[in-house]
mmCIF file of C-alpha atoms and ligand atoms in Angstrom:
data_model
loop_
_atom_site.group_PDB
_atom_site.id
_atom_site.type_symbol
_atom_site.label_atom_id
_atom_site.label_comp_id
_atom_site.label_asym_id
_atom_site.label_seq_id
_atom_site.Cartn_x
_atom_site.Cartn_y
_atom_site.Cartn_z
ATOM 1 C CA MET A 1 96.092 89.166 87.947
ATOM 2 C CA ASN A 2 95.375 90.667 91.364
ATOM 3 C CA LEU A 3 98.104 93.172 92.224
ATOM 4 C CA ARG A 4 98.158 93.354 96.001
ATOM 5 C CA ILE A 5 101.397 95.192 96.684
ATOM 6 C CA PRO A 6 101.618 98.448 98.647
ATOM 7 C CA GLY A 7 101.945 100.510 95.457
ATOM 8 C CA PRO A 8 101.609 100.802 92.619
ATOM 9 C CA THR A 9 98.021 99.780 93.196
ATOM 10 C CA PRO A 10 95.456 98.796 90.545
ATOM 11 C CA CYS A 11 93.558 101.532 88.715
ATOM 12 C CA PRO A 12 89.800 101.418 88.000
ATOM 13 C CA PRO A 13 88.772 101.158 84.320
ATOM 14 C CA GLU A 14 87.391 104.731 84.415
ATOM 15 C CA VAL A 15 90.835 105.972 85.411
ATOM 16 C CA LEU A 16 92.656 103.977 82.728
ATOM 17 C CA GLN A 17 90.168 105.206 80.140
ATOM 18 C CA SER A 18 90.683 108.837 81.150
ATOM 19 C CA MET A 19 94.371 108.583 80.309
ATOM 20 C CA THR A 20 93.759 107.771 76.654
ATOM 21 C CA LYS A 21 92.871 111.432 76.012
ATOM 22 C CA GLN A 22 95.105 113.435 73.676
ATOM 23 C CA MET A 23 97.763 115.807 75.065
ATOM 24 C CA ILE A 24 96.851 119.443 75.658
ATOM 25 C CA ASN A 25 98.912 122.600 76.116
ATOM 26 C CA HIS A 26 100.160 122.553 79.694
ATOM 27 C CA ARG A 27 100.238 126.377 79.584
ATOM 28 C CA GLY A 28 96.717 126.604 78.208
ATOM 29 C CA LYS A 29 93.316 127.263 79.735
ATOM 30 C CA GLU A 30 92.077 123.662 79.654
ATOM 31 C CA PHE A 31 95.015 122.291 81.625
ATOM 32 C CA GLY A 32 94.814 125.225 84.035
ATOM 33 C CA GLU A 33 91.199 124.435 84.788
ATOM 34 C CA ILE A 34 91.995 120.780 85.447
ATOM 35 C CA ASN A 35 94.923 121.659 87.686
ATOM 36 C CA VAL A 36 92.963 124.186 89.760
ATOM 37 C CA ARG A 37 90.037 121.775 89.991
ATOM 38 C CA VAL A 38 92.032 118.748 91.142
ATOM 39 C CA THR A 39 94.138 120.828 93.541
ATOM 40 C CA GLU A 40 91.053 122.196 95.281
ATOM 41 C CA ARG A 41 89.519 118.730 95.592
ATOM 42 C CA MET A 42 92.766 117.213 96.872
ATOM 43 C CA LYS A 43 92.617 119.722 99.733
ATOM 44 C CA GLY A 44 89.289 118.158 100.666
ATOM 45 C CA PHE A 45 90.894 114.730 100.946
ATOM 46 C CA PHE A 46 93.799 116.212 102.900
ATOM 47 C CA GLN A 47 91.167 117.887 105.146
ATOM 48 C CA THR A 48 93.098 121.120 104.853
ATOM 49 C CA LYS A 49 92.736 124.773 103.947
ATOM 50 C CA ASN A 50 96.512 125.016 103.578
ATOM 51 C CA ASP A 51 98.167 125.348 100.199
ATOM 52 C CA LEU A 52 98.553 122.079 98.369
ATOM 53 C CA LEU A 53 100.882 121.579 95.441
ATOM 54 C CA ILE A 54 100.735 118.734 92.964
ATOM 55 C CA LEU A 55 104.210 117.959 91.656
ATOM 56 C CA THR A 56 105.379 115.550 88.996
ATOM 57 C CA GLY A 57 107.610 112.951 90.605
ATOM 58 C CA SER A 58 107.412 109.930 92.852
ATOM 59 C CA GLY A 59 106.708 110.063 96.572
ATOM 60 C CA THR A 60 110.391 110.312 97.392
ATOM 61 C CA GLY A 61 110.438 113.495 95.315
ATOM 62 C CA GLY A 62 107.741 114.820 97.634
ATOM 63 C CA MET A 63 109.874 113.903 100.652
ATOM 64 C CA GLU A 64 112.825 115.710 99.103
ATOM 65 C CA THR A 65 110.542 118.697 98.431
ATOM 66 C CA ALA A 66 109.626 118.851 102.118
ATOM 67 C CA VAL A 67 113.270 118.756 103.184
ATOM 68 C CA VAL A 68 114.792 121.247 100.732
ATOM 69 C CA ASN A 69 112.033 123.830 101.171
ATOM 70 C CA MET A 70 111.875 123.803 104.966
ATOM 71 C CA LEU A 71 115.437 123.379 106.183
ATOM 72 C CA SER A 72 118.927 124.815 105.927
ATOM 73 C CA PRO A 73 122.211 122.896 105.940
ATOM 74 C CA GLY A 74 123.242 122.339 109.553
ATOM 75 C CA ASP A 75 119.677 122.416 110.880
ATOM 76 C CA LYS A 76 118.909 119.796 113.474
ATOM 77 C CA VAL A 77 115.912 117.606 112.695
ATOM 78 C CA LEU A 78 114.512 114.788 114.743
ATOM 79 C CA ALA A 79 114.003 111.867 112.366
ATOM 80 C CA VAL A 80 111.526 109.466 113.907
ATOM 81 C CA SER A 81 111.914 106.088 112.242
ATOM 82 C CA ILE A 82 110.051 102.829 112.572
ATOM 83 C CA GLY A 83 111.273 101.262 109.335
ATOM 84 C CA VAL A 84 112.698 101.622 105.847
ATOM 85 C CA PHE A 85 110.766 104.758 104.904
ATOM 86 C CA GLY A 86 111.533 106.523 108.176
ATOM 87 C CA ASN A 87 115.200 105.836 107.497
ATOM 88 C CA ARG A 88 114.850 107.119 103.943
ATOM 89 C CA PHE A 89 113.458 110.430 105.186
ATOM 90 C CA ALA A 90 116.475 110.833 107.473
ATOM 91 C CA GLN A 91 118.783 110.028 104.538
ATOM 92 C CA VAL A 92 117.171 112.679 102.355
ATOM 93 C CA ALA A 93 117.662 115.274 105.112
ATOM 94 C CA GLU A 94 121.289 114.252 105.587
ATOM 95 C CA ALA A 95 121.934 114.286 101.842
ATOM 96 C CA TYR A 96 121.180 118.025 101.894
ATOM 97 C CA GLY A 97 123.302 118.718 104.958
ATOM 98 C CA ALA A 98 120.745 118.647 107.765
ATOM 99 C CA LYS A 99 121.804 117.063 111.041
ATOM 100 C CA ALA A 100 119.328 114.226 111.310
ATOM 101 C CA ILE A 101 119.023 113.026 114.885
ATOM 102 C CA LYS A 102 117.626 109.542 114.582
ATOM 103 C CA LEU A 103 115.000 108.332 116.993
ATOM 104 C CA ASP A 104 114.543 104.680 116.091
ATOM 105 C CA PHE A 105 111.906 102.311 117.323
ATOM 106 C CA GLU A 106 111.843 98.553 116.971
ATOM 107 C CA TRP A 107 110.526 97.528 113.560
ATOM 108 C CA GLY A 108 106.960 96.286 113.855
ATOM 109 C CA ARG A 109 106.112 98.794 116.554
ATOM 110 C CA ALA A 110 104.846 102.358 116.500
ATOM 111 C CA ALA A 111 106.766 105.399 117.720
ATOM 112 C CA ASP A 112 106.245 106.464 121.317
ATOM 113 C CA PRO A 113 105.218 110.142 121.606
ATOM 114 C CA ASP A 114 106.753 110.358 125.113
ATOM 115 C CA ARG A 115 110.170 109.482 123.752
ATOM 116 C CA ILE A 116 109.726 112.124 121.067
ATOM 117 C CA ARG A 117 108.968 114.633 123.821
ATOM 118 C CA GLN A 118 112.104 113.583 125.716
ATOM 119 C CA ALA A 119 114.238 113.919 122.602
ATOM 120 C CA LEU A 120 112.897 117.398 121.884
ATOM 121 C CA THR A 121 113.277 118.497 125.495
ATOM 122 C CA GLY A 122 116.825 117.171 125.551
ATOM 123 C CA ASP A 123 117.887 119.189 122.511
ATOM 124 C CA PRO A 124 116.149 122.565 122.179
ATOM 125 C CA GLU A 125 118.049 123.294 118.954
ATOM 126 C CA ILE A 126 115.946 120.783 117.043
ATOM 127 C CA LYS A 127 113.949 122.756 114.510
ATOM 128 C CA ALA A 128 111.706 120.157 112.906
ATOM 129 C CA VAL A 129 110.446 116.621 113.267
ATOM 130 C CA ILE A 130 110.147 114.310 110.289
ATOM 131 C CA VAL A 131 107.961 111.260 110.713
ATOM 132 C CA THR A 132 106.249 108.559 108.675
ATOM 133 C CA HIS A 133 102.516 108.293 109.276
ATOM 134 C CA ASN A 134 102.150 104.781 107.901
ATOM 135 C CA GLU A 135 105.333 102.689 107.671
ATOM 136 C CA THR A 136 104.858 100.625 104.541
ATOM 137 C CA SER A 137 107.867 98.395 105.217
ATOM 138 C CA THR A 138 106.453 97.003 108.476
ATOM 139 C CA GLY A 139 102.691 97.561 108.218
ATOM 140 C CA VAL A 140 102.509 99.918 111.182
ATOM 141 C CA THR A 141 100.603 103.200 111.579
ATOM 142 C CA ASN A 142 102.091 105.779 113.914
ATOM 143 C CA PRO A 143 99.900 107.663 116.429
ATOM 144 C CA LEU A 144 100.235 110.881 114.450
ATOM 145 C CA GLU A 145 97.662 112.875 116.398
ATOM 146 C CA ALA A 146 99.525 112.264 119.661
ATOM 147 C CA ILE A 147 102.895 112.877 117.976
ATOM 148 C CA SER A 148 101.599 116.141 116.589
ATOM 149 C CA GLY A 149 100.374 117.119 120.052
ATOM 150 C CA VAL A 150 103.928 116.793 121.345
ATOM 151 C CA VAL A 151 105.703 118.350 118.368
ATOM 152 C CA LYS A 152 103.358 121.297 117.891
ATOM 153 C CA GLY A 153 103.049 121.749 121.649
ATOM 154 C CA MET A 154 106.769 122.530 121.558
ATOM 155 C CA GLY A 155 106.446 124.782 118.520
ATOM 156 C CA LYS A 156 108.480 122.632 116.122
ATOM 157 C CA LEU A 157 107.788 122.132 112.461
ATOM 158 C CA LEU A 158 106.048 118.824 111.754
ATOM 159 C CA ILE A 159 106.845 117.172 108.417
ATOM 160 C CA VAL A 160 104.929 114.002 107.612
ATOM 161 C CA ASP A 161 105.428 111.256 105.046
ATOM 162 C CA ALA A 162 101.807 110.214 104.571
ATOM 163 C CA ILE A 163 102.444 108.537 101.237
ATOM 164 C CA SER A 164 100.791 105.220 102.104
ATOM 165 C CA SER A 165 98.117 106.684 104.374
ATOM 166 C CA ILE A 166 96.526 109.913 103.251
ATOM 167 C CA GLY A 167 93.399 109.351 101.202
ATOM 168 C CA SER A 168 92.929 105.898 102.775
ATOM 169 C CA ILE A 169 93.666 106.277 106.499
ATOM 170 C CA ASP A 170 92.181 109.275 108.305
ATOM 171 C CA LEU A 171 94.625 112.183 108.457
ATOM 172 C CA PRO A 172 92.907 115.502 109.141
ATOM 173 C CA VAL A 173 95.868 117.741 108.291
ATOM 174 C CA ASP A 174 94.483 120.949 109.817
ATOM 175 C CA ARG A 175 92.954 119.412 112.920
ATOM 176 C CA TRP A 176 96.207 117.585 113.614
ATOM 177 C CA ASN A 177 98.244 120.678 112.865
ATOM 178 C CA CYS A 178 100.625 119.077 110.369
ATOM 179 C CA ASP A 179 102.874 121.595 108.626
ATOM 180 C CA VAL A 180 103.997 119.627 105.595
ATOM 181 C CA VAL A 181 102.248 116.450 104.497
ATOM 182 C CA VAL A 182 103.421 114.381 101.539
ATOM 183 C CA GLY A 183 101.271 111.986 99.505
ATOM 184 C CA GLY A 184 101.972 109.827 96.465
ATOM 185 C CA SER A 185 99.685 109.064 93.535
ATOM 186 C CA GLN A 186 100.266 105.289 93.233
ATOM 187 C CA LYS A 187 99.169 104.450 96.775
ATOM 188 C CA GLY A 188 95.588 105.176 97.839
ATOM 189 C CA TRP A 189 94.617 107.433 94.956
ATOM 190 C CA MET A 190 93.854 104.721 92.371
ATOM 191 C CA ILE A 191 96.076 106.307 89.710
ATOM 192 C CA PRO A 192 99.529 105.369 88.371
ATOM 193 C CA PRO A 193 102.859 106.465 89.893
ATOM 194 C CA GLY A 194 104.198 109.878 88.952
ATOM 195 C CA LEU A 195 102.527 112.576 91.035
ATOM 196 C CA THR A 196 103.299 113.676 94.557
ATOM 197 C CA PHE A 197 101.124 115.930 96.714
ATOM 198 C CA VAL A 198 102.511 118.331 99.295
ATOM 199 C CA SER A 199 100.450 120.446 101.689
ATOM 200 C CA VAL A 200 102.097 123.497 103.244
ATOM 201 C CA SER A 201 100.920 125.306 106.388
ATOM 202 C CA GLU A 202 101.492 128.977 107.194
ATOM 203 C CA GLN A 203 104.244 128.053 109.634
ATOM 204 C CA ALA A 204 105.799 125.980 106.879
ATOM 205 C CA TRP A 205 105.770 128.936 104.488
ATOM 206 C CA ALA A 206 107.469 130.992 107.196
ATOM 207 C CA ALA A 207 110.163 128.291 107.389
ATOM 208 C CA TYR A 208 110.417 128.300 103.589
ATOM 209 C CA LYS A 209 111.345 131.988 103.645
ATOM 210 C CA THR A 210 114.496 131.341 105.652
ATOM 211 C CA ALA A 211 115.363 127.814 104.440
ATOM 212 C CA LYS A 212 118.669 127.746 102.569
ATOM 213 C CA MET A 213 118.979 124.253 101.178
ATOM 214 C CA PRO A 214 119.716 124.161 97.445
ATOM 215 C CA ARG A 215 116.584 123.594 95.386
ATOM 216 C CA PHE A 216 115.384 124.114 91.878
ATOM 217 C CA TYR A 217 112.922 121.556 90.463
ATOM 218 C CA TRP A 218 111.239 121.087 93.842
ATOM 219 C CA ASP A 219 110.920 124.773 94.764
ATOM 220 C CA LEU A 220 107.513 125.113 96.435
ATOM 221 C CA GLY A 221 107.468 128.886 96.042
ATOM 222 C CA LYS A 222 107.787 128.507 92.272
ATOM 223 C CA ALA A 223 105.088 125.812 92.273
ATOM 224 C CA LYS A 224 102.721 128.097 94.177
ATOM 225 C CA SER A 225 103.321 131.149 92.006
ATOM 226 C CA TYR A 226 102.778 129.153 88.795
ATOM 227 C CA LEU A 227 99.624 127.570 90.208
ATOM 228 C CA GLU A 228 98.329 131.064 90.896
ATOM 229 C CA LYS A 229 99.118 131.981 87.254
ATOM 230 C CA GLY A 230 96.103 130.193 85.813
ATOM 231 C CA GLY A 231 96.854 126.741 87.164
ATOM 232 C CA GLN A 232 100.287 126.216 85.679
ATOM 233 C CA ASN A 233 103.299 124.255 86.829
ATOM 234 C CA PRO A 234 106.847 125.605 86.652
ATOM 235 C CA TRP A 235 107.821 122.604 84.497
ATOM 236 C CA THR A 236 105.984 120.233 82.182
ATOM 237 C CA PRO A 237 103.679 118.156 84.371
ATOM 238 C CA ALA A 238 102.613 114.546 83.757
ATOM 239 C CA VAL A 239 99.455 115.681 81.950
ATOM 240 C CA SER A 240 97.886 112.216 81.618
ATOM 241 C CA LEU A 241 98.104 111.684 85.352
ATOM 242 C CA TYR A 242 96.049 114.830 85.891
ATOM 243 C CA TYR A 243 93.328 113.284 83.697
ATOM 244 C CA ALA A 244 93.597 110.180 85.860
ATOM 245 C CA LEU A 245 93.426 112.164 89.085
ATOM 246 C CA ASP A 246 90.384 114.068 87.846
ATOM 247 C CA ALA A 247 88.605 110.742 87.186
ATOM 248 C CA ALA A 248 89.754 109.093 90.425
ATOM 249 C CA LEU A 249 88.689 112.068 92.543
ATOM 250 C CA ALA A 250 85.206 111.887 91.018
ATOM 251 C CA MET A 251 84.987 108.257 92.136
ATOM 252 C CA MET A 252 86.377 109.080 95.569
ATOM 253 C CA GLU A 253 83.900 111.925 96.005
ATOM 254 C CA THR A 254 81.030 109.606 95.130
ATOM 255 C CA GLU A 255 82.145 107.168 97.819
ATOM 256 C CA GLY A 256 83.023 109.952 100.272
ATOM 257 C CA LEU A 257 86.129 110.221 102.449
ATOM 258 C CA GLY A 258 84.359 108.882 105.543
ATOM 259 C CA ASN A 259 83.274 105.758 103.670
ATOM 260 C CA ILE A 260 86.699 105.307 102.085
ATOM 261 C CA VAL A 261 88.375 105.427 105.493
ATOM 262 C CA ALA A 262 85.776 103.033 106.925
ATOM 263 C CA ARG A 263 86.325 100.618 104.021
ATOM 264 C CA HIS A 264 90.054 100.568 104.739
ATOM 265 C CA VAL A 265 89.424 99.950 108.435
ATOM 266 C CA ARG A 266 87.107 97.061 107.598
ATOM 267 C CA LEU A 267 89.342 95.506 104.929
ATOM 268 C CA GLY A 268 92.461 95.934 107.052
ATOM 269 C CA GLN A 269 90.815 93.915 109.795
ATOM 270 C CA LYS A 270 89.597 91.387 107.260
ATOM 271 C CA VAL A 271 93.128 90.831 105.949
ATOM 272 C CA ARG A 272 94.519 90.426 109.457
ATOM 273 C CA ASP A 273 91.754 88.031 110.482
ATOM 274 C CA GLY A 274 92.190 86.058 107.264
ATOM 275 C CA VAL A 275 95.945 85.739 107.631
ATOM 276 C CA LYS A 276 95.648 84.655 111.266
ATOM 277 C CA SER A 277 92.968 82.111 110.347
ATOM 278 C CA LEU A 278 95.637 80.378 108.241
ATOM 279 C CA GLY A 279 97.867 79.965 111.292
ATOM 280 C CA LEU A 280 100.164 82.807 110.262
ATOM 281 C CA SER A 281 101.355 85.680 112.468
ATOM 282 C CA LEU A 282 101.430 89.382 111.832
ATOM 283 C CA PHE A 283 104.715 91.261 111.908
ATOM 284 C CA ALA A 284 103.145 94.413 113.319
ATOM 285 C CA ASP A 285 102.098 94.989 116.870
ATOM 286 C CA GLU A 286 98.369 94.582 116.378
ATOM 287 C CA LYS A 287 97.431 97.749 118.292
ATOM 288 C CA SER A 288 99.222 99.750 115.602
ATOM 289 C CA ALA A 289 98.556 97.555 112.580
ATOM 290 C CA SER A 290 98.101 99.477 109.360
ATOM 291 C CA ASN A 291 94.841 99.475 107.439
ATOM 292 C CA THR A 292 96.610 99.847 104.083
ATOM 293 C CA VAL A 293 99.395 97.266 104.290
ATOM 294 C CA THR A 294 99.770 94.046 106.246
ATOM 295 C CA ALA A 295 103.111 92.385 106.922
ATOM 296 C CA VAL A 296 103.012 88.615 107.481
ATOM 297 C CA LYS A 297 105.807 86.753 109.266
ATOM 298 C CA ALA A 298 107.626 83.735 107.876
ATOM 299 C CA THR A 299 107.031 81.192 110.631
ATOM 300 C CA ASN A 300 106.602 77.425 110.892
ATOM 301 C CA GLY A 301 109.088 76.582 108.169
ATOM 302 C CA LEU A 302 107.531 78.991 105.692
ATOM 303 C CA ASP A 303 109.810 79.928 102.783
ATOM 304 C CA MET A 304 108.481 83.411 102.066
ATOM 305 C CA LYS A 305 110.149 83.791 98.703
ATOM 306 C CA ARG A 306 108.671 80.480 97.600
ATOM 307 C CA LEU A 307 105.238 81.505 98.903
ATOM 308 C CA THR A 308 105.122 84.742 96.933
ATOM 309 C CA THR A 309 106.355 82.930 93.808
ATOM 310 C CA VAL A 310 103.753 80.158 94.089
ATOM 311 C CA MET A 311 101.026 82.704 94.751
ATOM 312 C CA ARG A 312 101.987 84.698 91.690
ATOM 313 C CA GLU A 313 102.493 81.770 89.337
ATOM 314 C CA GLU A 314 99.624 79.567 90.418
ATOM 315 C CA THR A 315 96.935 82.001 91.588
ATOM 316 C CA GLY A 316 97.814 85.295 89.888
ATOM 317 C CA VAL A 317 97.929 87.140 93.212
ATOM 318 C CA VAL A 318 100.983 89.373 93.547
ATOM 319 C CA VAL A 319 102.217 90.400 96.997
ATOM 320 C CA SER A 320 105.481 92.082 98.039
ATOM 321 C CA GLY A 321 108.440 90.700 99.911
ATOM 322 C CA GLY A 322 110.206 92.337 102.836
ATOM 323 C CA GLN A 323 112.696 95.155 102.297
ATOM 324 C CA GLN A 324 116.322 95.294 103.476
ATOM 325 C CA SER A 325 116.765 93.345 106.736
ATOM 326 C CA LEU A 326 113.209 92.023 106.421
ATOM 327 C CA GLU A 327 113.895 90.320 103.092
ATOM 328 C CA GLY A 328 112.711 86.717 103.310
ATOM 329 C CA LYS A 329 111.325 87.337 106.792
ATOM 330 C CA ILE A 330 107.976 88.853 105.862
ATOM 331 C CA CYS A 331 105.665 89.385 102.936
ATOM 332 C CA ARG A 332 103.473 92.451 102.563
ATOM 333 C CA ILE A 333 99.923 92.638 101.305
ATOM 334 C CA GLY A 334 98.741 95.978 99.967
ATOM 335 C CA HIS A 335 95.114 96.894 100.559
ATOM 336 C CA MET A 336 94.754 100.548 99.723
ATOM 337 C CA GLY A 337 92.824 102.468 97.121
ATOM 338 C CA TYR A 338 90.984 100.330 94.602
ATOM 339 C CA VAL A 339 90.338 97.310 96.821
ATOM 340 C CA THR A 340 87.201 95.349 97.710
ATOM 341 C CA ASP A 341 86.089 92.521 100.003
ATOM 342 C CA ALA A 342 86.440 90.153 97.050
ATOM 343 C CA ASP A 343 90.082 91.172 96.566
ATOM 344 C CA VAL A 344 90.867 90.449 100.191
ATOM 345 C CA LYS A 345 89.123 87.090 100.001
ATOM 346 C CA GLU A 346 91.134 86.235 96.897
ATOM 347 C CA VAL A 347 94.468 87.039 98.580
ATOM 348 C CA VAL A 348 93.680 84.956 101.651
ATOM 349 C CA GLU A 349 92.502 82.050 99.492
ATOM 350 C CA ALA A 350 95.632 82.289 97.339
ATOM 351 C CA MET A 351 97.731 82.148 100.480
ATOM 352 C CA ARG A 352 95.798 79.185 101.825
ATOM 353 C CA LYS A 353 96.383 77.231 98.602
ATOM 354 C CA SER A 354 100.050 78.166 98.327
ATOM 355 C CA LEU A 355 101.222 77.693 101.933
ATOM 356 C CA PRO A 356 101.626 73.885 101.747
ATOM 357 C CA LYS A 357 103.871 74.321 98.688
ATOM 358 C CA ALA A 358 106.118 76.728 100.570
ATOM 359 C CA GLY A 359 107.107 74.516 103.490
ATOM 360 C CA PHE A 360 104.562 75.854 105.949
ATOM 361 C CA VAL A 361 103.734 73.418 108.750
ATOM 362 C CA PRO A 362 100.639 74.605 110.609
ATOM 363 C CA VAL A 363 100.660 74.225 114.371
ATOM 364 C CA LYS A 364 98.027 71.685 115.448
ATOM 365 C CA ALA A 365 95.243 73.261 117.465
HETATM 366 C C1 LIG B 1 105.834 104.217 98.661
HETATM 367 C C2 LIG B 1 106.343 105.026 99.802
HETATM 368 C C3 LIG B 1 107.370 105.967 99.648
HETATM 369 C C4 LIG B 1 108.154 106.125 98.391
HETATM 370 O O1 LIG B 1 107.453 106.566 97.347
HETATM 371 P P1 LIG B 1 108.044 106.425 95.862
HETATM 372 O O2 LIG B 1 106.853 106.852 95.092
HETATM 373 O O3 LIG B 1 108.453 105.008 95.661
HETATM 374 O O4 LIG B 1 109.169 107.358 95.747
HETATM 375 C C5 LIG B 1 107.754 106.716 100.741
HETATM 376 N N1 LIG B 1 107.179 106.554 101.926
HETATM 377 C C6 LIG B 1 106.203 105.662 102.128
HETATM 378 C C7 LIG B 1 105.617 105.522 103.482
HETATM 379 C C8 LIG B 1 105.758 104.862 101.075
HETATM 380 O O5 LIG B 1 104.799 103.963 101.269
#
C-alpha cells in the first residue's frame, strides 16, 4: 500500500523498529536524556533559539496550547483563514472565550498581507494574529514571511499553525519572527501521530504571564519547568514516540534540512506536473501551491469518490478526499516526510489507470 494522504504519513523501517523498544521510567535519567536530546534537535529544524516544548497530543492539541497559554477570555484575535484548518484555529480561540475576528480568503487562494494590515489598522485592540502556514484542506501555502512582516511590524503576537509545513517547507521561525509555532508528529516528521511541537518566543512568554484562559494539561509553563528538571514532562508522555522521533531526527539530520526542503519543492512540482499531464486541474492557485499537499479538482465528469475508491482497491494508492464543503469536489495527495520520486510516480500512474473508471472524460487537445 502507498499511503499518500496529508497525515498520518508513512514511517521508515528504522522508525518503526525503534518503537519496539521496551518502556522506560519517564521520570528516569534515560528518558530525560532522550527528551533533552530530541528537543534540542527539533529547535534546529524549527530554525529557532526559542524554547520548544514537545507535548503528547495531536496537532489540534498544539493549537489549543497556543490559544490557552497566550490569550485571555475577551481578547481580540485576528483569525486569518484560507480553509478548514484556519477555521478550526478560530473555533479553538472562540471555545475559550476569545473574540475571533475572522479574516477569510477564498478557498484555494493564499491570504493577502495587505488585507491583514488593513484589519489590524482598523482595530487597534487586536492583540494577536492566528494563521495557518500551510492549509492542508486546500493545498495552499500562505506567504508567512510577508504576513509576519505586517503582524510583527505592528507589534502583535503571531501564532502559527505550521502542522503540515514545518520540517518539510522552509519556516525559519526566528528569522521570520514567529512567536508561537505549532507542529505535529504525523505530518513531515516521519513518525506516527501523537506528539505536537510548540515553539515559544520571549514575547510569547511575556504574553503567557498575563494570559488568563483556563489551562491545565496544556500549560506551557509547567512543560518548561519539567523539561528543565532533567528532561521530564508534567504528565506521562508517549514514550515510544520519543524513540521514533530520535530515530527520525537522525535520518533527517543525515539528509539535512536544506535538502529536505529542496526535495519537497521538487516533488511538489512533480506531483502538480503529473496531475496536469493527465488533463486534471489543481484546486490551488498555482503561485501559492503547497509543496506538501496537492488538491486536485473533480472536473470533466470525474466522480472523485469513485476515483479514490478505485485507486485504493485496484492500485493500493490511498489519497484523501475533500473536507466539509469540498467533499466530492477535490481529492488531496499528501507528499510530505517519507516520500520519494518513485512514490510520486506511483500516485500519478495510479490516477492515470483509475480515471477512466471514474467517469473522467479528457478534453481533446
Ligand atoms: C493535520 C493538521 C491539523 C490537525 O492536526 P491533528 O493532529 O489532526 O489534530 C491542523 N492544522 C493543519 C494545517 C493540519 O495539516
